Amino acid sequence: MAESWVNSAEGLGSDLHLELGAVGGGSRRAVLMRALREAIRGGRLAPGTRLPPYRSLAADLGLARNTVADAYAELVAEGWLTARQGSGTRVAQRAAPAVPAPRPRTPARDSRPAYDLVQGRPDPAAFPRGAWLASARRALTAAPHDAFGPGDPRGRAELRQALAEYLARVRGVRADAGRIVLCSGAAHALRLLARVVGGTWAVEAYGLPFHRALLADEGVRTVPVGVDEDGARVGELAGPGTVLLTPAHQFPTGGPLHPERRAAVVDWARATGGLVLEDDYDGEFRYDRQPVGAVQGLDPEHVVLIGSVSKSLSPTLRIGWLVLPERLMDGVVEAKGEREQWSSATEQLTLADFVESGAYDRHVRRMRQRHRRRRDRLVEVLAERAPHVRVTGIAAGLHAVLELPPGTERAVVKAAAWQGLAVEGLSDYRHPDSGSGGGGPGGGERDGLVVGYSTPAEHAYAGALDALCRALPPA
Ligand SMILES: Cc1ncc(COP(=O)(O)O)c(C=O)c1O
């Protein structure tokens, strides 16, 4: 009897892996009993685990039913197993192996900060579990059989259709489902575009270091374009090429791209045959007035829209999308690969239902109110306790920037750590080639803190703000 991966043939059974060859010889019953004792002693079969019915185990192992029934009965008699009418044969409670007690964690070893204002994600406790579950149930019930097949590399048609309608209504995007390719978040979208478009890209002087690293990884060189209160200084763009922007809410400094610059960058792309990549990562979260529409709406043949649910729902869903000009469709689909291999088709169907049923709108509206309340609280607390610190980038998004006196950023981040607060400095986001000669605010070095006010749980927010104020430099 060699090692067996036993697979219940009798429908009602459960799988059980036993290494019959590894426990010595003897009668078949004795070998089986030793293998079961080994599995219980080693903790692989925990107390309470239900064993497969003896018939199915016998079929799986190629043993006579009596052999397995006798082995079970003897192990019951020895106290390793219990047999009760109606609940089958289970591993006995007292057969539990001795488990060493875990070593107590001393507070000094726990290096997690007490408070977290690192930007990047919505409060995980705010995920709309109930509504998501209802969508998942409806979507799975209605899904055609082909949803469980290999899939279309563009992603599920249901979600592409739902997004085409949603993005047109909410973000002013000009798209039909045929121009949408689903992907695993904005990061994946950038990887695909890097492979298809390649070359050198202009990127904002302040941006996500992870995105720059990912582009370098794909062989794309990035050159910085200055950033100020009106967003990227797109007048600096020279000649044809590709530019990656965050027009709705410059990341991380926070200003929306000025209307004149929106028009100018589209003119530049038209005149030079250039391409604008619009990272619309948090476009729905605008607080003081209606969100600005996507630049893509101005010229869908020269602007690629990149979207994601990472800020609105959760970064763990790994669902994003590209709205593409006709000329890039084939290349991107080819770069993506033969079949949907990145984000689960069932999650895509769930999101399609979530959007179509209006649950996404409701969730975004609820989160907008919640983020706005938090932003207002941040501004109030700073006005009270640190009026000398200027807060910028507050019109939209899930984070704000606190301007700091030159040369103080490192010390403030350190002081925050002493207060048990995790928060990042603005310089962490600066492009390494954007030297101090960038010219004016935003082009060169600026000291500041990037404060993610959506991150903490409700109950931890006041404490996080208190720790922040204690870390700030005095007036
Ligand atoms: C600037 C920016 N773009 C896009 C995203 C979304 O990335 P992803 O969809 O890969 O999670 C983020 C982070 O959530 C971001 O900060």
Short mmCIF file of C-alpha atoms and ligand atoms in Angstrom, two decimals:
data_model
loop_
_atom_site.label_atom_id
_atom_site.label_comp_id
_atom_site.label_asym_id
_atom_site.label_seq_id
_atom_site.Cartn_x
_atom_site.Cartn_y
_atom_site.Cartn_z
CA MET A 1 0.00 0.00 0.00
CA ALA A 2 1.73 3.13 -1.22
CA GLU A 3 0.99 6.68 -0.15
CA SER A 4 -2.59 7.42 -1.11
CA TRP A 5 -4.40 10.61 -1.79
CA VAL A 6 -7.77 9.16 -1.05
CA ASN A 7 -10.63 10.66 -2.81
CA SER A 8 -14.07 9.86 -1.63
CA ALA A 9 -15.84 7.89 -4.30
CA GLU A 10 -19.09 7.67 -2.43
CA GLY A 11 -20.32 11.20 -2.76
CA LEU A 12 -21.06 11.72 0.91
CA GLY A 13 -17.54 11.23 2.15
CA SER A 14 -14.78 13.75 2.69
CA ASP A 15 -11.18 13.69 1.53
CA LEU A 16 -8.51 12.29 3.82
CA HIS A 17 -4.82 12.11 3.05
CA LEU A 18 -3.16 9.07 4.69
CA GLU A 19 0.40 7.89 4.20
CA LEU A 20 -0.07 4.18 4.55
CA GLY A 21 3.35 3.36 3.09
CA ALA A 22 5.15 5.43 5.71
CA VAL A 23 4.00 3.60 8.85
CA GLY A 24 5.58 0.16 8.48
CA GLY A 25 4.12 -3.22 7.63
CA GLY A 26 1.65 -5.61 9.17
CA SER A 27 -1.97 -6.41 8.43
CA ARG A 28 -3.95 -3.86 6.43
CA ARG A 29 -6.04 -3.04 9.48
CA ALA A 30 -2.92 -2.50 11.62
CA VAL A 31 -1.33 -0.26 8.97
CA LEU A 32 -4.48 1.82 8.67
CA MET A 33 -4.77 2.18 12.44
CA ARG A 34 -1.14 3.32 12.72
CA ALA A 35 -1.61 5.86 9.93
CA LEU A 36 -4.70 7.28 11.64
CA ARG A 37 -2.95 7.42 15.05
CA GLU A 38 0.02 9.21 13.40
CA ALA A 39 -2.26 11.76 11.80
CA ILE A 40 -4.03 12.43 15.13
CA ARG A 41 -0.84 12.52 17.19
CA GLY A 42 0.82 14.89 14.73
CA GLY A 43 -2.15 17.28 14.94
CA ARG A 44 -3.08 16.89 11.30
CA LEU A 45 -6.46 15.48 12.31
CA ALA A 46 -7.68 17.87 14.97
CA PRO A 47 -10.04 16.85 17.80
CA GLY A 48 -13.61 16.86 16.54
CA THR A 49 -12.66 16.22 12.89
CA ARG A 50 -15.20 13.97 11.23
CA LEU A 51 -13.63 11.00 9.43
CA PRO A 52 -15.00 9.80 6.10
CA PRO A 53 -17.65 7.04 6.37
CA TYR A 54 -15.85 3.69 6.43
CA ARG A 55 -17.36 2.71 3.09
CA SER A 56 -16.01 5.71 1.24
CA LEU A 57 -12.59 5.42 2.88
CA ALA A 58 -12.51 1.73 1.98
CA ALA A 59 -13.38 2.55 -1.64
CA ASP A 60 -10.73 5.25 -1.80
CA LEU A 61 -7.99 3.09 -0.29
CA GLY A 62 -8.95 -0.07 -2.13
CA LEU A 63 -9.52 -1.89 1.19
CA ALA A 64 -12.33 -4.18 2.27
CA ARG A 65 -15.08 -2.32 4.11
CA ASN A 66 -14.68 -4.63 7.10
CA THR A 67 -11.02 -3.74 7.40
CA VAL A 68 -11.82 -0.03 7.74
CA ALA A 69 -14.86 -0.65 9.97
CA ASP A 70 -12.73 -2.83 12.30
CA ALA A 71 -9.92 -0.22 12.39
CA TYR A 72 -12.43 2.52 13.33
CA ALA A 73 -14.00 0.29 16.00
CA GLU A 74 -10.64 -0.51 17.59
CA LEU A 75 -9.57 3.13 17.60
CA VAL A 76 -12.88 4.00 19.29
CA ALA A 77 -12.15 1.32 21.89
CA GLU A 78 -8.63 2.78 22.40
CA GLY A 79 -10.08 6.27 22.86
CA TRP A 80 -8.63 7.85 19.72
CA LEU A 81 -12.00 8.15 18.02
CA THR A 82 -15.62 8.54 19.08
CA ALA A 83 -18.61 7.12 17.23
CA ARG A 84 -22.07 8.52 17.75
CA GLN A 85 -25.24 7.72 15.92
CA GLY A 86 -25.99 10.51 13.50
CA SER A 87 -22.71 12.35 13.82
CA GLY A 88 -20.37 9.73 12.39
CA THR A 89 -16.88 8.90 13.55
CA ARG A 90 -14.81 11.76 14.87
CA VAL A 91 -11.40 12.33 16.41
CA ALA A 92 -11.85 12.27 20.20
CA GLN A 93 -11.33 15.46 22.16
CA ARG A 94 -8.79 13.95 24.54
CA ALA A 95 -6.75 12.66 21.63
CA ALA A 96 -5.50 16.24 21.19
CA PRO A 97 -1.74 16.49 20.83
CA ALA A 98 0.05 18.66 23.32
CA VAL A 99 0.29 22.09 21.75
CA PRO A 100 3.02 24.34 23.12
CA ALA A 101 1.55 27.54 24.58
CA PRO A 102 2.28 30.57 22.39
CA ARG A 103 4.94 32.89 23.78
CA PRO A 104 3.34 35.99 25.22
CA ARG A 105 3.88 39.08 23.07
CA THR A 106 5.51 41.81 25.03
CA PRO A 107 4.39 45.34 24.13
CA ALA A 108 7.97 46.24 23.17
CA ARG A 109 7.94 43.60 20.43
CA ASP A 110 4.75 44.89 18.85
CA SER A 111 6.03 47.44 16.37
CA ARG A 112 2.65 48.34 14.86
CA PRO A 113 1.88 52.01 15.38
CA ALA A 114 -1.15 52.82 17.51
CA TYR A 115 -2.47 55.31 14.91
CA ASP A 116 -2.33 55.24 11.16
CA LEU A 117 -2.68 58.29 8.92
CA VAL A 118 -0.75 56.81 5.99
CA GLN A 119 -2.70 57.67 2.87
CA GLY A 120 -3.85 55.04 0.44
CA ARG A 121 -6.94 53.23 1.50
CA PRO A 122 -10.45 53.60 2.76
CA ASP A 123 -11.23 52.41 6.29
CA PRO A 124 -11.56 48.63 5.83
CA ALA A 125 -14.41 48.59 8.37
CA ALA A 126 -16.47 50.67 5.92
CA PHE A 127 -16.59 47.96 3.26
CA PRO A 128 -20.30 47.47 2.39
CA ARG A 129 -20.40 43.78 3.26
CA GLY A 130 -24.17 43.35 3.20
CA ALA A 131 -24.76 45.05 -0.14
CA TRP A 132 -21.74 43.31 -1.68
CA LEU A 133 -23.04 39.95 -0.50
CA ALA A 134 -26.48 40.66 -1.95
CA SER A 135 -24.85 41.55 -5.30
CA ALA A 136 -22.69 38.42 -5.19
CA ARG A 137 -25.75 36.27 -4.57
CA ARG A 138 -27.72 37.85 -7.41
CA ALA A 139 -24.75 37.80 -9.78
CA LEU A 140 -23.92 34.16 -9.16
CA THR A 141 -27.54 33.12 -9.47
CA ALA A 142 -27.90 34.89 -12.81
CA ALA A 143 -24.45 34.06 -14.21
CA PRO A 144 -24.44 32.03 -17.41
CA HIS A 145 -22.36 28.84 -17.42
CA ASP A 146 -19.68 30.52 -19.51
CA ALA A 147 -18.87 32.75 -16.55
CA PHE A 148 -17.02 29.76 -15.13
CA GLY A 149 -15.10 29.12 -18.34
CA PRO A 150 -11.77 30.61 -19.47
CA GLY A 151 -13.18 34.08 -20.11
CA ASP A 152 -12.65 37.03 -22.42
CA PRO A 153 -9.28 38.81 -22.03
CA ARG A 154 -11.15 42.14 -21.98
CA GLY A 155 -13.02 41.03 -18.86
CA ARG A 156 -16.72 40.26 -18.30
CA ALA A 157 -19.04 42.04 -20.72
CA GLU A 158 -21.58 42.69 -17.93
CA LEU A 159 -19.08 44.80 -16.00
CA ARG A 160 -17.74 46.59 -19.06
CA GLN A 161 -21.30 47.57 -19.98
CA ALA A 162 -22.15 48.67 -16.43
CA LEU A 163 -18.96 50.76 -16.26
CA ALA A 164 -19.51 52.35 -19.67
CA GLU A 165 -22.88 53.67 -18.44
CA TYR A 166 -21.63 54.61 -14.97
CA LEU A 167 -18.50 56.43 -16.18
CA ALA A 168 -20.47 58.36 -18.79
CA ARG A 169 -23.07 59.42 -16.20
CA VAL A 170 -20.73 60.19 -13.30
CA ARG A 171 -17.36 61.09 -14.81
CA GLY A 172 -18.34 62.43 -18.23
CA VAL A 173 -16.32 59.69 -19.90
CA ARG A 174 -17.02 58.94 -23.56
CA ALA A 175 -16.93 55.18 -23.82
CA ASP A 176 -18.73 52.16 -24.98
CA ALA A 177 -18.15 48.71 -23.53
CA GLY A 178 -16.07 47.77 -26.58
CA ARG A 179 -13.41 50.29 -25.58
CA ILE A 180 -13.12 49.09 -21.98
CA VAL A 181 -10.58 46.52 -20.83
CA LEU A 182 -10.82 45.33 -17.24
CA CYS A 183 -7.66 44.76 -15.31
CA SER A 184 -6.35 44.15 -11.84
CA GLY A 185 -6.28 47.75 -10.60
CA ALA A 186 -4.49 50.87 -11.81
CA ALA A 187 -1.11 49.25 -11.25
CA HIS A 188 -1.94 46.53 -13.75
CA ALA A 189 -3.32 49.13 -16.18
CA LEU A 190 0.02 50.96 -16.05
CA ARG A 191 1.95 47.75 -16.65
CA LEU A 192 -0.16 46.95 -19.71
CA LEU A 193 0.23 50.46 -21.10
CA ALA A 194 3.97 50.42 -20.45
CA ARG A 195 4.26 47.25 -22.52
CA VAL A 196 2.15 48.60 -25.36
CA VAL A 197 3.22 52.25 -25.48
CA GLY A 198 6.76 52.00 -24.03
CA GLY A 199 9.33 54.77 -24.47
CA THR A 200 9.83 57.65 -22.06
CA TRP A 201 6.88 59.05 -20.11
CA ALA A 202 6.47 62.45 -18.53
CA VAL A 203 5.10 62.00 -15.01
CA GLU A 204 4.14 64.47 -12.31
CA ALA A 205 7.09 65.55 -10.16
CA TYR A 206 5.11 64.27 -7.17
CA GLY A 207 3.54 60.85 -7.60
CA LEU A 208 3.32 57.33 -6.27
CA PRO A 209 6.87 55.86 -6.00
CA PHE A 210 5.41 52.40 -6.49
CA HIS A 211 4.09 53.43 -9.91
CA ARG A 212 7.46 54.84 -10.94
CA ALA A 213 9.17 51.63 -9.86
CA LEU A 214 6.66 49.54 -11.75
CA LEU A 215 7.21 51.58 -14.92
CA ALA A 216 10.98 51.27 -14.58
CA ASP A 217 10.48 47.55 -14.17
CA GLU A 218 8.68 47.52 -17.53
CA GLY A 219 11.47 49.50 -19.20
CA VAL A 220 9.73 52.91 -19.22
CA ARG A 221 11.92 55.88 -18.29
CA THR A 222 10.08 58.64 -16.43
CA VAL A 223 10.90 62.35 -16.51
CA PRO A 224 9.26 64.75 -14.07
CA VAL A 225 6.90 67.60 -14.95
CA GLY A 226 6.56 70.31 -12.28
CA VAL A 227 3.45 70.48 -10.10
CA ASP A 228 1.85 73.50 -8.43
CA GLU A 229 -1.57 74.46 -6.99
CA ASP A 230 -3.10 74.16 -10.45
CA GLY A 231 -1.82 70.64 -10.98
CA ALA A 232 0.85 69.55 -13.44
CA ARG A 233 2.56 72.29 -15.44
CA VAL A 234 1.70 70.72 -18.75
CA GLY A 235 3.23 73.69 -20.62
CA GLU A 236 6.57 72.02 -19.86
CA LEU A 237 5.72 69.15 -22.22
CA ALA A 238 7.86 69.32 -25.34
CA GLY A 239 7.52 67.24 -28.48
CA PRO A 240 5.44 64.10 -28.89
CA GLY A 241 5.25 61.47 -26.20
CA THR A 242 3.21 60.13 -23.31
CA VAL A 243 2.22 61.90 -20.12
CA LEU A 244 0.74 60.32 -17.00
CA LEU A 245 -1.45 62.69 -14.97
CA THR A 246 -3.87 62.70 -12.02
CA PRO A 247 -6.14 65.54 -13.26
CA ALA A 248 -9.10 65.19 -10.86
CA HIS A 249 -6.91 65.42 -7.77
CA GLN A 250 -3.15 65.67 -8.19
CA PHE A 251 -1.57 62.85 -6.28
CA PRO A 252 -0.45 63.57 -3.64
CA THR A 253 -0.36 67.39 -3.54
CA GLY A 254 -4.12 67.60 -4.06
CA GLY A 255 -5.06 70.30 -6.56
CA PRO A 256 -7.32 69.59 -9.53
CA LEU A 257 -5.77 70.32 -12.94
CA HIS A 258 -6.68 73.89 -13.93
CA PRO A 259 -9.28 74.07 -16.76
CA GLU A 260 -6.80 75.88 -19.01
CA ARG A 261 -4.25 73.14 -18.44
CA ARG A 262 -6.85 70.46 -19.15
CA ALA A 263 -7.49 72.06 -22.52
CA ALA A 264 -3.76 72.65 -23.10
CA VAL A 265 -2.75 69.05 -22.54
CA VAL A 266 -5.39 67.83 -24.97
CA ASP A 267 -4.19 70.40 -27.53
CA TRP A 268 -0.62 69.20 -27.01
CA ALA A 269 -1.66 65.56 -27.60
CA ARG A 270 -3.60 66.46 -30.74
CA ALA A 271 -0.85 68.62 -32.17
CA THR A 272 1.97 66.16 -31.50
CA GLY A 273 0.19 62.81 -31.72
CA GLY A 274 0.90 62.43 -28.01
CA LEU A 275 -0.98 60.35 -25.48
CA VAL A 276 -2.43 61.44 -22.13
CA LEU A 277 -2.87 58.75 -19.47
CA GLU A 278 -5.45 59.95 -16.95
CA ASP A 279 -5.24 58.19 -13.58
CA ASP A 280 -8.74 58.85 -12.22
CA TYR A 281 -8.04 57.06 -8.94
CA ASP A 282 -10.40 59.02 -6.66
CA GLY A 283 -12.38 61.22 -9.06
CA GLU A 284 -15.70 60.62 -7.28
CA PHE A 285 -14.57 62.12 -4.01
CA ARG A 286 -14.93 65.84 -4.48
CA TYR A 287 -16.43 67.72 -1.53
CA ASP A 288 -17.07 71.36 -2.15
CA ARG A 289 -18.73 71.15 -5.52
CA GLN A 290 -19.56 68.72 -8.30
CA PRO A 291 -16.58 66.58 -9.34
CA VAL A 292 -14.78 67.79 -12.45
CA GLY A 293 -15.38 65.47 -15.38
CA ALA A 294 -12.63 63.30 -16.74
CA VAL A 295 -10.24 64.86 -19.29
CA GLN A 296 -10.94 61.77 -21.40
CA GLY A 297 -14.35 63.27 -22.26
CA LEU A 298 -12.54 66.05 -24.16
CA ASP A 299 -10.78 63.67 -26.54
CA PRO A 300 -11.22 59.89 -26.23
CA GLU A 301 -8.75 59.26 -29.06
CA HIS A 302 -5.86 60.95 -27.26
CA VAL A 303 -6.66 60.23 -23.62
CA VAL A 304 -6.68 56.86 -21.84
CA LEU A 305 -8.78 56.76 -18.69
CA ILE A 306 -7.53 54.53 -15.88
CA GLY A 307 -9.92 53.72 -13.04
CA SER A 308 -10.08 51.44 -10.04
CA VAL A 309 -12.25 50.55 -7.05
CA SER A 310 -9.26 50.70 -4.69
CA LYS A 311 -10.28 54.05 -3.17
CA SER A 312 -14.04 53.64 -3.39
CA LEU A 313 -14.41 50.04 -2.18
CA SER A 314 -11.21 48.21 -1.35
CA PRO A 315 -7.74 47.76 -2.84
CA THR A 316 -8.00 44.01 -2.20
CA LEU A 317 -10.69 43.53 -4.86
CA ARG A 318 -8.02 44.21 -7.51
CA ILE A 319 -10.48 45.47 -10.09
CA GLY A 320 -9.65 48.34 -12.38
CA TRP A 321 -10.33 49.42 -15.94
CA LEU A 322 -8.92 51.13 -18.97
CA VAL A 323 -11.00 53.17 -21.39
CA LEU A 324 -8.90 53.13 -24.53
CA PRO A 325 -8.60 54.87 -27.88
CA GLU A 326 -9.38 52.55 -30.77
CA ARG A 327 -5.71 52.32 -31.82
CA LEU A 328 -4.61 50.83 -28.47
CA MET A 329 -7.35 48.22 -28.04
CA ASP A 330 -5.68 45.30 -29.81
CA GLY A 331 -2.26 45.91 -28.29
CA VAL A 332 -3.61 46.10 -24.74
CA VAL A 333 -5.77 43.01 -25.15
CA GLU A 334 -2.78 41.14 -26.51
CA ALA A 335 -0.56 42.36 -23.68
CA LYS A 336 -3.14 41.19 -21.19
CA GLY A 337 -2.90 37.63 -22.39
CA GLU A 338 -5.12 34.96 -23.78
CA ARG A 339 -7.74 34.78 -21.14
CA GLU A 340 -8.91 36.65 -18.08
CA GLN A 341 -6.16 35.71 -15.68
CA TRP A 342 -5.99 38.61 -13.29
CA SER A 343 -9.21 39.46 -11.52
CA SER A 344 -11.84 36.88 -10.74
CA ALA A 345 -14.80 36.77 -13.14
CA THR A 346 -17.19 36.20 -10.25
CA GLU A 347 -15.95 39.38 -8.52
CA GLN A 348 -16.39 41.23 -11.82
CA LEU A 349 -19.97 40.00 -12.06
CA THR A 350 -20.60 41.02 -8.48
CA LEU A 351 -19.27 44.51 -9.17
CA ALA A 352 -21.41 44.71 -12.32
CA ASP A 353 -24.51 44.03 -10.22
CA PHE A 354 -23.29 46.39 -7.49
CA VAL A 355 -22.99 49.22 -10.04
CA GLU A 356 -26.19 48.45 -11.94
CA SER A 357 -28.35 48.07 -8.85
CA GLY A 358 -27.32 51.54 -7.63
CA ALA A 359 -25.48 50.13 -4.61
CA TYR A 360 -22.19 51.63 -5.85
CA ASP A 361 -23.72 55.12 -6.10
CA ARG A 362 -25.18 54.79 -2.62
CA HIS A 363 -21.89 53.57 -1.20
CA VAL A 364 -19.89 56.36 -2.86
CA ARG A 365 -22.34 58.99 -1.56
CA ARG A 366 -22.14 57.57 1.95
CA MET A 367 -18.35 57.46 1.84
CA ARG A 368 -18.21 60.98 0.43
CA GLN A 369 -20.11 62.26 3.46
CA ARG A 370 -17.93 60.29 5.81
CA HIS A 371 -14.64 61.43 4.23
CA ARG A 372 -15.90 64.98 4.17
CA ARG A 373 -16.71 64.87 7.88
CA ARG A 374 -13.24 63.56 8.57
CA ARG A 375 -11.61 66.18 6.39
CA ASP A 376 -13.61 68.93 8.15
CA ARG A 377 -12.54 67.56 11.53
CA LEU A 378 -8.88 67.56 10.45
CA VAL A 379 -9.14 71.17 9.32
CA GLU A 380 -10.94 72.21 12.54
CA VAL A 381 -8.47 70.49 14.84
CA LEU A 382 -5.51 72.02 13.03
CA ALA A 383 -7.11 75.47 13.11
CA GLU A 384 -7.49 75.11 16.88
CA ARG A 385 -4.22 73.49 17.80
CA ALA A 386 -1.77 74.29 14.98
CA PRO A 387 -3.08 77.39 13.18
CA HIS A 388 0.39 78.07 11.78
CA VAL A 389 0.27 74.87 9.71
CA ARG A 390 -1.33 75.30 6.26
CA VAL A 391 -3.51 72.46 4.99
CA THR A 392 -3.81 72.06 1.23
CA GLY A 393 -5.37 69.61 -1.21
CA ILE A 394 -8.59 69.42 0.78
CA ALA A 395 -11.14 69.86 -2.00
CA ALA A 396 -11.15 66.21 -2.94
CA GLY A 397 -9.80 62.74 -2.24
CA LEU A 398 -8.96 60.82 0.88
CA HIS A 399 -5.91 62.72 2.03
CA ALA A 400 -4.62 66.25 2.61
CA VAL A 401 -1.17 67.82 2.65
CA LEU A 402 0.13 69.75 5.66
CA GLU A 403 2.81 72.23 4.65
CA LEU A 404 5.83 72.30 6.95
CA PRO A 405 8.66 74.81 7.36
CA PRO A 406 11.63 73.90 5.10
CA GLY A 407 13.94 71.32 6.57
CA THR A 408 11.54 70.04 9.25
CA GLU A 409 9.79 67.14 7.49
CA ARG A 410 12.04 64.28 8.64
CA ALA A 411 11.96 65.46 12.25
CA VAL A 412 8.15 65.71 12.21
CA VAL A 413 7.72 62.21 10.76
CA LYS A 414 10.04 60.95 13.52
CA ALA A 415 8.17 62.89 16.19
CA ALA A 416 4.94 61.35 14.90
CA ALA A 417 6.45 57.88 15.25
CA TRP A 418 7.25 58.73 18.88
CA GLN A 419 3.58 59.54 19.33
CA GLY A 420 2.69 56.10 17.93
CA LEU A 421 1.50 57.64 14.66
CA ALA A 422 2.40 56.39 11.18
CA VAL A 423 2.32 59.19 8.60
CA GLU A 424 4.39 59.89 5.49
CA GLY A 425 6.39 62.91 4.40
CA LEU A 426 5.70 64.63 1.09
CA SER A 427 9.29 64.10 -0.03
CA ASP A 428 8.65 60.33 -0.13
CA TYR A 429 6.60 61.03 -3.26
CA ARG A 430 9.02 63.31 -5.09
CA HIS A 431 10.51 62.10 -8.35
CA PRO A 432 14.26 61.58 -7.78
CA ASP A 433 15.10 63.72 -10.84
CA SER A 434 12.97 66.70 -9.80
CA GLY A 435 15.73 68.75 -8.21
CA SER A 436 15.35 71.87 -6.16
CA GLY A 437 15.51 73.91 -9.37
CA GLY A 438 11.98 72.85 -10.31
CA GLY A 439 10.84 76.44 -10.02
CA GLY A 440 8.15 77.71 -7.69
CA PRO A 441 5.93 75.74 -5.42
CA GLY A 442 5.66 72.11 -6.42
CA GLY A 443 8.47 71.90 -8.91
CA GLY A 444 11.20 71.72 -6.35
CA GLU A 445 11.46 70.42 -2.84
CA ARG A 446 8.63 71.02 -0.44
CA ASP A 447 8.38 69.88 3.13
CA GLY A 448 5.03 68.47 4.14
CA LEU A 449 3.02 65.60 5.52
CA VAL A 450 0.59 63.53 3.47
CA VAL A 451 -2.27 62.78 5.85
CA GLY A 452 -4.65 59.96 4.91
CA TYR A 453 -7.79 60.83 6.87
CA SER A 454 -9.84 57.90 5.56
CA THR A 455 -7.51 55.26 6.94
CA PRO A 456 -8.26 54.96 10.71
CA ALA A 457 -11.32 53.28 12.12
CA GLU A 458 -13.96 55.72 13.45
CA HIS A 459 -12.99 55.15 17.09
CA ALA A 460 -9.27 55.76 16.39
CA TYR A 461 -9.60 59.02 14.44
CA ALA A 462 -9.66 61.48 17.34
CA GLY A 463 -6.59 59.82 18.88
CA ALA A 464 -4.77 59.89 15.54
CA LEU A 465 -5.45 63.65 15.16
CA ASP A 466 -4.30 64.28 18.70
CA ALA A 467 -1.03 62.40 18.04
CA LEU A 468 -0.62 64.38 14.80
CA CYS A 469 -0.97 67.72 16.58
CA ARG A 470 1.53 66.71 19.22
CA ALA A 471 4.06 65.85 16.49
CA LEU A 472 3.76 69.16 14.61
CA PRO A 473 6.41 71.84 15.13
CA PRO A 474 5.45 74.77 17.39
CA ALA A 475 4.54 78.09 15.81
C1 LIG B 1 -2.24 57.76 -7.55
C2 LIG B 1 -2.95 56.45 -7.43
N1 LIG B 1 -3.42 55.87 -8.53
C3 LIG B 1 -4.09 54.69 -8.48
C4 LIG B 1 -4.30 54.05 -7.30
C5 LIG B 1 -5.07 52.75 -7.31
O1 LIG B 1 -4.17 51.71 -7.52
P1 LIG B 1 -4.69 50.23 -7.67
O2 LIG B 1 -5.94 50.25 -8.46
O3 LIG B 1 -3.56 49.51 -8.37
O4 LIG B 1 -4.90 49.69 -6.29
C6 LIG B 1 -3.78 54.59 -6.13
C7 LIG B 1 -3.91 53.92 -4.83
O5 LIG B 1 -4.91 53.39 -4.42
C8 LIG B 1 -3.11 55.83 -6.20
O6 LIG B 1 -2.62 56.40 -5.10
#
